[in-house]
Amino acid sequence: MLYFARWKILTILAVCLAGLIFALPNVLPRSVLDSLPDAVPSDQVRLGLDLQGGAHLLLELDVEEVYLDRLETVRDDVRDVLRGQTPSIGYTALRVVDGAVVVRIRDQAEMDTALSRIRGLIGTVDTGMAGIGGGPDLEVSVEESTLVRIVMTEAAQEQRAANTVAQAITVLRRRIDALGTLDPTIQRQGSDRILVQVPGLRDVAGLKQIITETAKMTFHLVDVGVSPQDIAAGNVPPSGMVVPSQDGYNQQYVVEKRALVTGESLVDAFPTTDQGGQPAVGFRFDGAGAKKFGDVTTANVGRPFAIVLDGKVISAPVIQSPILGGNGIITGNFTFESANNLAILLRAGALPASLVIVEERTVGPDLGQDSIEAGEVAAVVGFVSVIAFMAIYYARFGIFAALALVVNLVLIVGALSALGATLTLPGIAGIVLTMGMAVDANVLVFERIREELANGKSPVNAIDTGYQRAFGTIIDANVTTLIAAAILFQLGSGPVRGFAVTLGIGIITSVFTAVMLTRLMVALWVRRARPKTLAI
């Protein structure tokens, strides 16, 4: 155990040097790091929400809205299969009510044909495993002999909620990244909630506005034949719908329900100014959207069209000439900030459903600084205490262990920097805990050496046997702790994961420094000093 091949020595030194290189950026000023070549590591340890302040939001997805969208689609499909196929089937009262699509077939003799067509709409729930075991997504039943009732199955609801949450997380990440904020944590919580943590963010109100806007934009032709008096009297054509204006003057528009183009065709949006120099939002459609938009504007020159965002009309300009090429601008009562925010929302895409903030916490930078200072004090006190104990109790060998402990700390910081891990307050606790565990392996070895010396072995044989007999125990103890850290990381979230990361990294580095580095130092000392007696 005391013999080291040259390649082993070089490997140990290379690992220590690599840890130092990756840890060094944490003590260098940012101006120096920015001037370094790209090939030189310059990443610092990222601080979590509890250490540098920021925003913590727990959002809840409106899954009922998601289910309603699906049922409305089913309702339209039922209409198509009953009326659009030959022979058509008469029906009444087709609507979505109480979480189901209901329709009454006029002639009971046509029930079998109607049921056959409606059951043809049943699909399979995609489980992500090639559809195996997903089951049907709709359930069709008959009540009162002619009333057909269609509901989503539980599996379909769970699958749609999961897909919607995943889609919302993608959109939220695009929006927050566009703010230029680094390292947000966006993850699913339960079946319909999303946790958003943005360390270092000061404008929490701006963040809330950005992430809760649905940003569903559509373009509709305005029905100019309906007067305000008709709107007040409820005389709106079946193909139209009343949409309020966003300008705050209680103006209402009647627009065609069917959208000309939707925001899904947008490929870019950006803040700009209109001809009068006022803030506006420019946009560009993809090829299909540009062609459709060009065709519609060509066929409707002279008519106003409404740009609708989240159920409100932003503006309703008159089509002066065909808009070809797929480019345009949206004017309205924008400020430069609101125009920029709308451009961000449109670029990121619309949320699949509304989000509600159910929990909100803001951690101030002062509180985060207090946490950092308290963590530093705890780390320094723990570090000095461990070194003092080892040096007093194990003399020279304790100093070897203390030196290895310093290297261990450098390796942990270097690993956190290289992996881009986020350091939280529990993470600091994990580092402090690791320092105690790092010398634990050395204590096992040193006590074994003491036992061998007491049995009358020579110093060299006692050291060699001590390392051999302690090796298995050290590995077993650290592997079990590493398994616990892995489980914490897999099942935990937020600060718990931060603790698991630092604990896991600390276990690996402490085994390396105790089994390899400390043993190398002891072996080099024995080779040079050839001690006749051993004080340990």
XYZ file of C-alpha atoms in Angstrom:
536
model
C 0.000 0.000 0.000
C 2.984 2.354 0.402
C 4.347 1.802 -3.109
C 3.222 4.270 -5.744
C 4.065 3.883 -9.406
C 5.150 7.042 -11.174
C 1.941 7.217 -13.195
C -0.123 7.056 -10.012
C 1.796 9.936 -8.501
C 1.381 11.993 -11.658
C -2.343 11.206 -11.750
C -2.859 12.311 -8.149
C -0.965 15.541 -8.750
C -2.890 16.158 -11.989
C -6.232 15.791 -10.203
C -5.141 18.221 -7.487
C -3.873 20.693 -10.097
C -7.114 20.453 -12.077
C -9.131 21.144 -8.920
C -6.980 24.202 -8.220
C -7.404 25.526 -11.776
C -11.193 25.187 -11.678
C -11.435 26.623 -8.148
C -9.164 29.611 -8.806
C -11.777 31.744 -10.694
C -13.755 32.001 -7.450
C -11.100 34.249 -5.892
C -10.378 36.328 -8.988
C -12.276 39.534 -9.843
C -14.682 39.418 -12.769
C -12.589 41.890 -14.759
C -9.674 39.461 -14.691
C -11.882 36.500 -15.625
C -13.333 38.381 -18.595
C -9.848 38.990 -19.959
C -8.882 35.306 -19.869
C -8.835 33.235 -23.083
C -11.889 31.056 -23.691
C -9.883 27.888 -23.147
C -9.088 28.879 -19.553
C -11.780 27.904 -17.006
C -13.503 31.041 -15.735
C -16.769 29.744 -14.256
C -17.456 30.604 -10.646
C -19.647 28.725 -8.213
C -23.246 29.820 -8.726
C -25.045 31.013 -5.615
C -28.578 29.858 -4.960
C -31.652 31.906 -4.118
C -30.984 31.780 -0.384
C -27.460 33.141 -0.776
C -27.847 36.005 -3.238
C -31.565 36.820 -2.934
C -34.161 36.706 -5.695
C -37.666 35.514 -6.428
C -39.425 32.262 -5.531
C -42.767 31.635 -7.205
C -45.004 28.581 -7.148
C -47.383 28.587 -10.092
C -50.489 26.484 -10.584
C -51.728 25.551 -14.007
C -55.441 25.869 -14.746
C -55.955 22.248 -15.796
C -59.710 22.743 -16.055
C -59.016 25.185 -18.886
C -56.901 22.514 -20.581
C -59.656 19.918 -20.247
C -62.217 22.432 -21.544
C -60.097 23.132 -24.641
C -59.938 19.413 -25.363
C -63.697 18.949 -24.858
C -64.467 21.876 -27.153
C -62.353 20.209 -29.824
C -64.265 16.972 -29.281
C -67.539 18.887 -29.573
C -66.485 20.276 -32.955
C -65.391 16.802 -34.068
C -68.775 15.365 -33.051
C -70.495 18.047 -35.099
C -68.354 17.155 -38.103
C -68.980 13.412 -37.954
C -72.722 13.771 -37.428
C -73.384 16.537 -39.914
C -70.445 16.313 -42.306
C -70.651 12.628 -43.201
C -73.210 11.027 -45.476
C -75.916 10.416 -44.501
C -76.026 13.278 -42.017
C -77.554 12.574 -38.619
C -79.899 15.012 -36.940
C -79.034 16.129 -33.412
C -79.801 18.799 -30.831
C -78.247 20.293 -27.690
C -74.633 19.647 -28.673
C -72.620 21.408 -25.967
C -69.946 21.105 -23.321
C -71.438 20.919 -19.858
C -70.214 19.613 -16.481
C -66.941 18.300 -17.853
C -68.527 16.373 -20.716
C -69.702 16.754 -24.290
C -73.379 15.916 -24.595
C -75.509 15.581 -27.710
C -79.035 14.285 -28.220
C -79.739 12.290 -31.399
C -83.106 13.225 -32.890
C -84.039 9.801 -34.341
C -83.440 6.804 -32.083
C -83.160 4.637 -35.210
C -79.909 6.433 -36.033
C -78.345 5.856 -32.621
C -76.188 2.922 -33.709
C -74.745 4.844 -36.653
C -74.209 7.947 -34.495
C -72.445 5.939 -31.771
C -70.266 4.221 -34.357
C -69.113 7.574 -35.741
C -68.607 9.143 -32.316
C -66.646 6.129 -31.040
C -64.439 6.529 -34.079
C -63.141 9.695 -32.411
C -61.696 7.709 -29.514
C -57.927 7.762 -29.564
C -55.197 6.253 -27.414
C -53.429 7.923 -24.528
C -49.775 8.330 -25.393
C -47.809 7.008 -22.420
C -44.423 7.761 -23.932
C -43.783 3.998 -24.275
C -44.922 3.499 -27.851
C -48.495 3.849 -26.689
C -48.374 0.553 -24.811
C -50.960 0.324 -22.071
C -52.236 3.894 -22.581
C -55.891 2.993 -22.957
C -58.626 5.094 -24.626
C -58.669 8.874 -24.218
C -62.458 9.227 -24.369
C -65.357 7.362 -22.807
C -68.739 7.322 -24.550
C -71.974 6.427 -22.758
C -75.690 6.613 -23.548
C -78.331 8.104 -21.257
C -82.079 8.384 -21.713
C -81.835 6.217 -24.884
C -80.833 9.110 -27.192
C -78.496 11.296 -25.115
C -74.808 10.614 -25.796
C -72.294 11.673 -23.169
C -68.541 11.869 -23.891
C -65.950 12.413 -21.154
C -62.168 12.316 -21.001
C -60.753 9.296 -19.226
C -58.634 9.779 -16.117
C -55.529 8.612 -17.993
C -56.182 11.148 -20.743
C -56.577 13.938 -18.203
C -53.310 13.007 -16.476
C -51.481 12.776 -19.780
C -52.817 16.108 -21.028
C -51.962 17.830 -17.728
C -48.425 16.406 -17.821
C -47.903 17.514 -21.416
C -49.279 20.963 -20.673
C -46.987 21.412 -17.655
C -43.974 20.347 -19.738
C -44.951 22.763 -22.506
C -45.476 25.585 -19.990
C -42.019 24.945 -18.474
C -40.444 25.266 -21.927
C -42.247 28.556 -22.593
C -41.392 29.946 -19.140
C -37.726 29.095 -19.596
C -37.640 30.908 -22.953
C -39.258 33.979 -21.409
C -37.003 34.134 -18.350
C -33.860 33.484 -20.399
C -34.856 36.412 -22.626
C -34.655 38.670 -19.557
C -30.952 37.942 -19.402
C -31.279 36.363 -15.974
C -28.861 33.553 -15.267
C -29.549 30.143 -13.780
C -33.299 30.096 -13.109
C -34.711 26.955 -11.541
C -37.913 25.904 -13.303
C -39.275 22.504 -12.389
C -42.490 20.596 -12.022
C -44.055 20.281 -8.567
C -46.772 17.675 -8.303
C -49.200 17.174 -11.157
C -50.107 20.757 -12.039
C -47.647 23.117 -10.346
C -44.405 24.700 -11.489
C -41.673 26.044 -9.210
C -39.771 29.084 -10.495
C -36.721 30.381 -8.631
C -34.658 33.187 -10.110
C -31.575 33.985 -7.984
C -30.302 37.542 -8.113
C -33.462 39.001 -9.649
C -34.534 42.382 -8.246
C -37.531 43.222 -10.485
C -39.954 40.636 -9.114
C -43.006 42.529 -10.390
C -41.601 42.443 -13.926
C -40.939 38.725 -13.622
C -44.518 38.042 -12.495
C -45.873 40.002 -15.429
C -43.677 38.141 -17.882
C -44.504 34.641 -16.683
C -48.226 34.971 -16.019
C -49.184 36.527 -19.364
C -50.644 33.808 -21.556
C -49.580 35.760 -24.697
C -52.053 34.049 -27.029
C -52.233 36.304 -30.079
C -54.674 35.970 -32.972
C -55.703 38.121 -35.936
C -59.444 38.500 -36.719
C -61.504 40.478 -39.216
C -63.758 43.061 -37.559
C -67.495 42.943 -38.299
C -68.232 46.628 -38.939
C -71.920 45.919 -39.513
C -72.602 45.542 -35.792
C -73.152 48.823 -33.953
C -72.468 49.482 -30.256
C -76.231 49.472 -29.741
C -76.418 45.965 -31.228
C -73.618 44.850 -28.901
C -75.441 46.316 -25.914
C -78.635 44.540 -26.992
C -76.814 41.254 -27.544
C -77.490 41.187 -31.277
C -74.229 39.595 -32.303
C -74.053 37.176 -35.268
C -73.351 33.514 -34.361
C -70.057 33.684 -36.260
C -68.917 36.719 -34.268
C -67.765 37.402 -30.739
C -67.427 40.527 -28.640
C -63.883 41.377 -27.596
C -63.029 44.344 -25.352
C -60.287 46.777 -26.174
C -57.082 46.905 -24.180
C -56.957 50.704 -24.214
C -59.093 51.046 -21.099
C -61.880 53.103 -22.752
C -64.459 50.274 -22.587
C -64.547 50.067 -26.362
C -65.740 46.729 -27.714
C -65.290 45.076 -31.081
C -67.244 42.337 -32.783
C -64.752 40.103 -34.575
C -65.105 36.862 -36.477
C -64.611 33.849 -34.221
C -62.383 32.210 -36.745
C -58.854 33.595 -36.541
C -57.152 34.619 -39.779
C -53.692 33.834 -38.477
C -52.507 32.808 -35.018
C -49.361 33.568 -33.059
C -48.122 30.053 -33.796
C -47.122 31.343 -37.249
C -44.829 34.002 -35.752
C -41.120 33.393 -36.146
C -39.892 36.689 -34.713
C -41.090 39.684 -32.724
C -39.101 42.751 -31.725
C -39.603 46.234 -30.234
C -39.653 49.014 -32.807
C -41.372 52.359 -33.471
C -44.225 53.315 -35.769
C -44.189 56.139 -38.327
C -44.893 58.664 -35.569
C -41.958 57.488 -33.504
C -44.169 55.800 -30.898
C -43.205 52.415 -29.409
C -44.560 49.445 -31.346
C -43.876 45.731 -31.803
C -42.652 44.373 -35.117
C -43.365 40.804 -36.158
C -42.596 38.363 -38.927
C -44.597 35.296 -39.988
C -43.254 32.008 -41.269
C -43.833 31.067 -44.919
C -47.291 29.560 -44.454
C -48.425 32.348 -42.147
C -47.112 35.026 -44.513
C -48.994 33.531 -47.464
C -52.216 33.228 -45.483
C -51.896 36.743 -44.085
C -51.156 38.096 -47.570
C -54.162 36.332 -49.076
C -56.525 37.594 -46.363
C -55.333 41.199 -46.529
C -55.489 41.137 -50.319
C -59.112 39.991 -50.222
C -60.158 42.443 -47.490
C -58.606 45.793 -48.382
C -60.542 48.551 -46.663
C -61.734 46.381 -43.779
C -60.323 46.649 -40.254
C -58.738 43.629 -38.640
C -58.189 43.190 -34.937
C -54.994 42.052 -33.274
C -56.193 40.165 -30.193
C -53.883 39.326 -27.300
C -55.234 37.203 -24.447
C -58.826 38.104 -25.253
C -58.319 41.843 -25.674
C -57.925 43.916 -28.825
C -54.536 45.642 -28.894
C -55.300 47.554 -32.097
C -57.674 47.321 -35.029
C -56.101 49.055 -38.035
C -57.764 49.260 -41.447
C -56.121 47.230 -44.197
C -54.907 49.990 -46.529
C -53.248 47.649 -48.999
C -52.298 43.975 -49.222
C -49.664 43.096 -46.599
C -47.289 40.796 -48.408
C -43.963 39.463 -47.241
C -45.157 38.424 -43.776
C -43.860 41.502 -41.913
C -45.831 44.049 -39.926
C -45.987 46.089 -36.751
C -48.469 46.205 -33.900
C -49.283 49.688 -32.656
C -51.113 50.590 -29.485
C -50.645 52.352 -26.183
C -47.190 50.934 -25.667
C -44.278 52.226 -23.679
C -40.802 51.146 -24.714
C -40.761 48.690 -21.779
C -44.176 47.188 -22.529
C -43.299 46.892 -26.239
C -40.127 45.034 -25.309
C -42.005 42.759 -22.893
C -44.649 41.939 -25.515
C -41.917 41.126 -28.029
C -40.359 38.738 -25.482
C -43.717 37.058 -24.868
C -44.454 36.631 -28.566
C -40.999 35.233 -29.300
C -41.297 32.738 -26.423
C -44.717 31.578 -27.559
C -48.060 31.375 -25.802
C -48.624 29.482 -22.599
C -50.851 26.452 -23.140
C -53.038 27.490 -20.183
C -53.350 30.188 -17.557
C -50.976 30.209 -14.606
C -51.883 31.403 -11.119
C -49.312 32.359 -8.477
C -50.152 30.314 -5.371
C -46.989 31.068 -3.409
C -44.604 33.970 -3.620
C -41.459 34.690 -1.655
C -38.789 37.282 -2.172
C -35.373 36.857 -0.586
C -33.559 40.154 -0.194
C -29.851 40.447 -1.029
C -29.090 41.498 2.568
C -30.603 38.288 3.927
C -28.618 36.317 1.355
C -25.418 38.123 2.384
C -26.137 37.306 6.027
C -26.505 33.651 5.034
C -23.189 33.721 3.192
C -21.397 35.295 6.150
C -22.953 32.808 8.590
C -21.973 29.945 6.275
C -18.414 31.249 5.989
C -18.121 31.495 9.766
C -19.436 27.933 10.162
C -17.050 26.632 7.507
C -14.005 28.403 8.990
C -14.802 27.309 12.545
C -15.378 23.722 11.456
C -12.265 23.713 9.302
C -9.977 25.141 12.030
C -11.459 22.868 14.698
C -10.894 19.737 12.641
C -7.329 20.721 11.753
C -6.489 21.570 15.386
C -7.899 18.285 16.640
C -6.073 16.191 14.055
C -2.743 17.986 14.580
C -2.935 17.612 18.374
C -4.225 14.037 18.470
C -2.258 12.457 15.603
C 0.791 14.776 15.448
C 2.585 14.506 12.090
C -0.082 12.260 10.599
C -2.721 14.748 11.691
C -0.905 17.459 9.724
C -0.930 15.194 6.666
C -4.661 14.806 7.103
C -5.078 18.572 7.523
C -3.194 19.246 4.285
C -5.379 16.710 2.529
C -8.420 18.460 3.981
C -7.323 21.748 2.378
C -6.910 19.981 -0.965
C -10.309 18.365 -0.458
C -11.938 21.766 -0.022
C -10.236 23.039 -3.183
C -11.434 19.975 -5.105
C -15.028 20.488 -3.932
C -15.046 24.139 -5.025
C -13.381 23.209 -8.309
C -15.918 20.459 -8.978
C -18.866 22.766 -8.178
C -17.460 25.353 -10.592
C -16.743 22.848 -13.359
C -20.168 21.186 -13.096
C -22.039 24.487 -12.960
C -23.717 23.396 -9.721
C -25.611 25.910 -7.606
C -24.430 26.432 -4.049
C -27.218 26.925 -1.519
C -27.205 27.332 2.239
C -27.842 23.592 2.756
C -25.011 23.083 0.280
C -22.667 24.934 2.632
C -23.918 22.629 5.394
C -23.023 19.707 3.138
C -19.483 21.048 2.698
C -19.062 21.510 6.454
C -20.360 17.979 7.002
C -17.986 16.680 4.362
C -14.998 18.199 6.141
C -15.780 16.109 9.176
C -16.308 13.016 7.043
C -13.069 13.688 5.136
C -10.931 13.158 8.221
C -13.072 10.244 9.346
C -11.304 7.975 6.857
C -7.951 9.179 8.127
C -9.028 8.496 11.705
C -9.866 4.902 10.729
C -6.433 4.437 9.147
C -4.526 6.071 11.978
C -6.312 4.009 14.623
C -5.499 0.836 12.663
C -1.853 1.895 12.561
C -1.901 2.424 16.320
C -3.288 -1.092 16.797
C -0.578 -2.590 14.606
C 2.132 -0.680 16.502
C 0.683 -1.948 19.769
C 0.914 -5.488 18.379
C 4.664 -5.000 17.940
C 4.940 -4.388 14.222
C 7.554 -2.068 12.794
C 6.452 1.462 11.738
C 6.549 0.648 8.020
C 4.639 -2.622 8.430
C 2.161 -0.974 10.798
C 1.434 1.812 8.275
C 1.117 -0.609 5.381
C -1.179 -2.987 7.295
C -3.196 -0.088 8.703
C -4.046 1.176 5.246
C -4.845 -2.348 3.988
C -7.228 -3.160 6.846
C -8.998 0.231 6.807
C -9.451 0.405 3.044
C -12.524 -1.845 2.847
C -14.250 -0.118 5.758
C -13.642 3.329 4.219
C -15.067 2.300 0.864
C -18.141 0.611 2.420
C -18.953 3.611 4.635
C -18.620 6.156 1.849
C -20.512 4.118 -0.738
C -23.523 3.833 1.561
C -23.443 7.597 2.186
C -23.076 8.206 -1.543
C -26.191 6.085 -2.180
C -28.097 8.190 0.356
C -26.919 11.380 -1.401
C -28.045 9.987 -4.765
C -31.503 9.203 -3.369
C -31.746 12.699 -1.885
C -30.839 14.200 -5.250
C -33.333 12.058 -7.141
C -36.283 12.564 -4.808
C -35.542 16.010 -3.418
C -35.785 19.445 -4.952
C -34.287 22.895 -4.490
C -32.106 23.186 -1.369
C -32.291 19.429 -0.694
C -30.736 18.764 -4.091
C -28.078 21.380 -3.360
C -27.201 19.550 -0.156
C -27.113 16.209 -1.999
C -24.810 17.600 -4.714
C -22.230 19.015 -2.325
C -22.432 15.917 -0.121
C -21.932 13.592 -3.096
C -19.011 15.587 -4.474
C -17.515 15.826 -0.982
C -17.694 12.063 -0.480
C -15.850 11.383 -3.739
C -13.154 13.991 -3.088
C -12.722 12.961 0.552
C -12.163 9.318 -0.430
C -9.622 10.479 -2.999
C -7.730 12.677 -0.551
C -7.846 10.122 2.293
C -7.041 6.964 0.348
C -4.764 8.422 -2.302
C -3.358 11.824 -1.347
C -2.777 11.301 2.382
C -1.319 7.847 1.706
C 1.001 9.362 -0.906
C 2.225 11.966 1.576
C 2.776 9.293 4.224
C 4.572 7.028 1.734
C 6.911 9.820 0.586
C 7.696 10.711 4.183
C 8.397 7.083 5.110
C 10.614 6.634 2.050
C 12.626 9.728 2.963
C 12.715 9.513 6.796
C 12.733 5.701 7.273
C 11.450 6.113 10.874
C 12.496 3.620 13.566
C 9.667 4.703 15.861
C 6.286 6.252 15.126
C 4.536 8.943 17.148
C 0.848 8.755 16.304
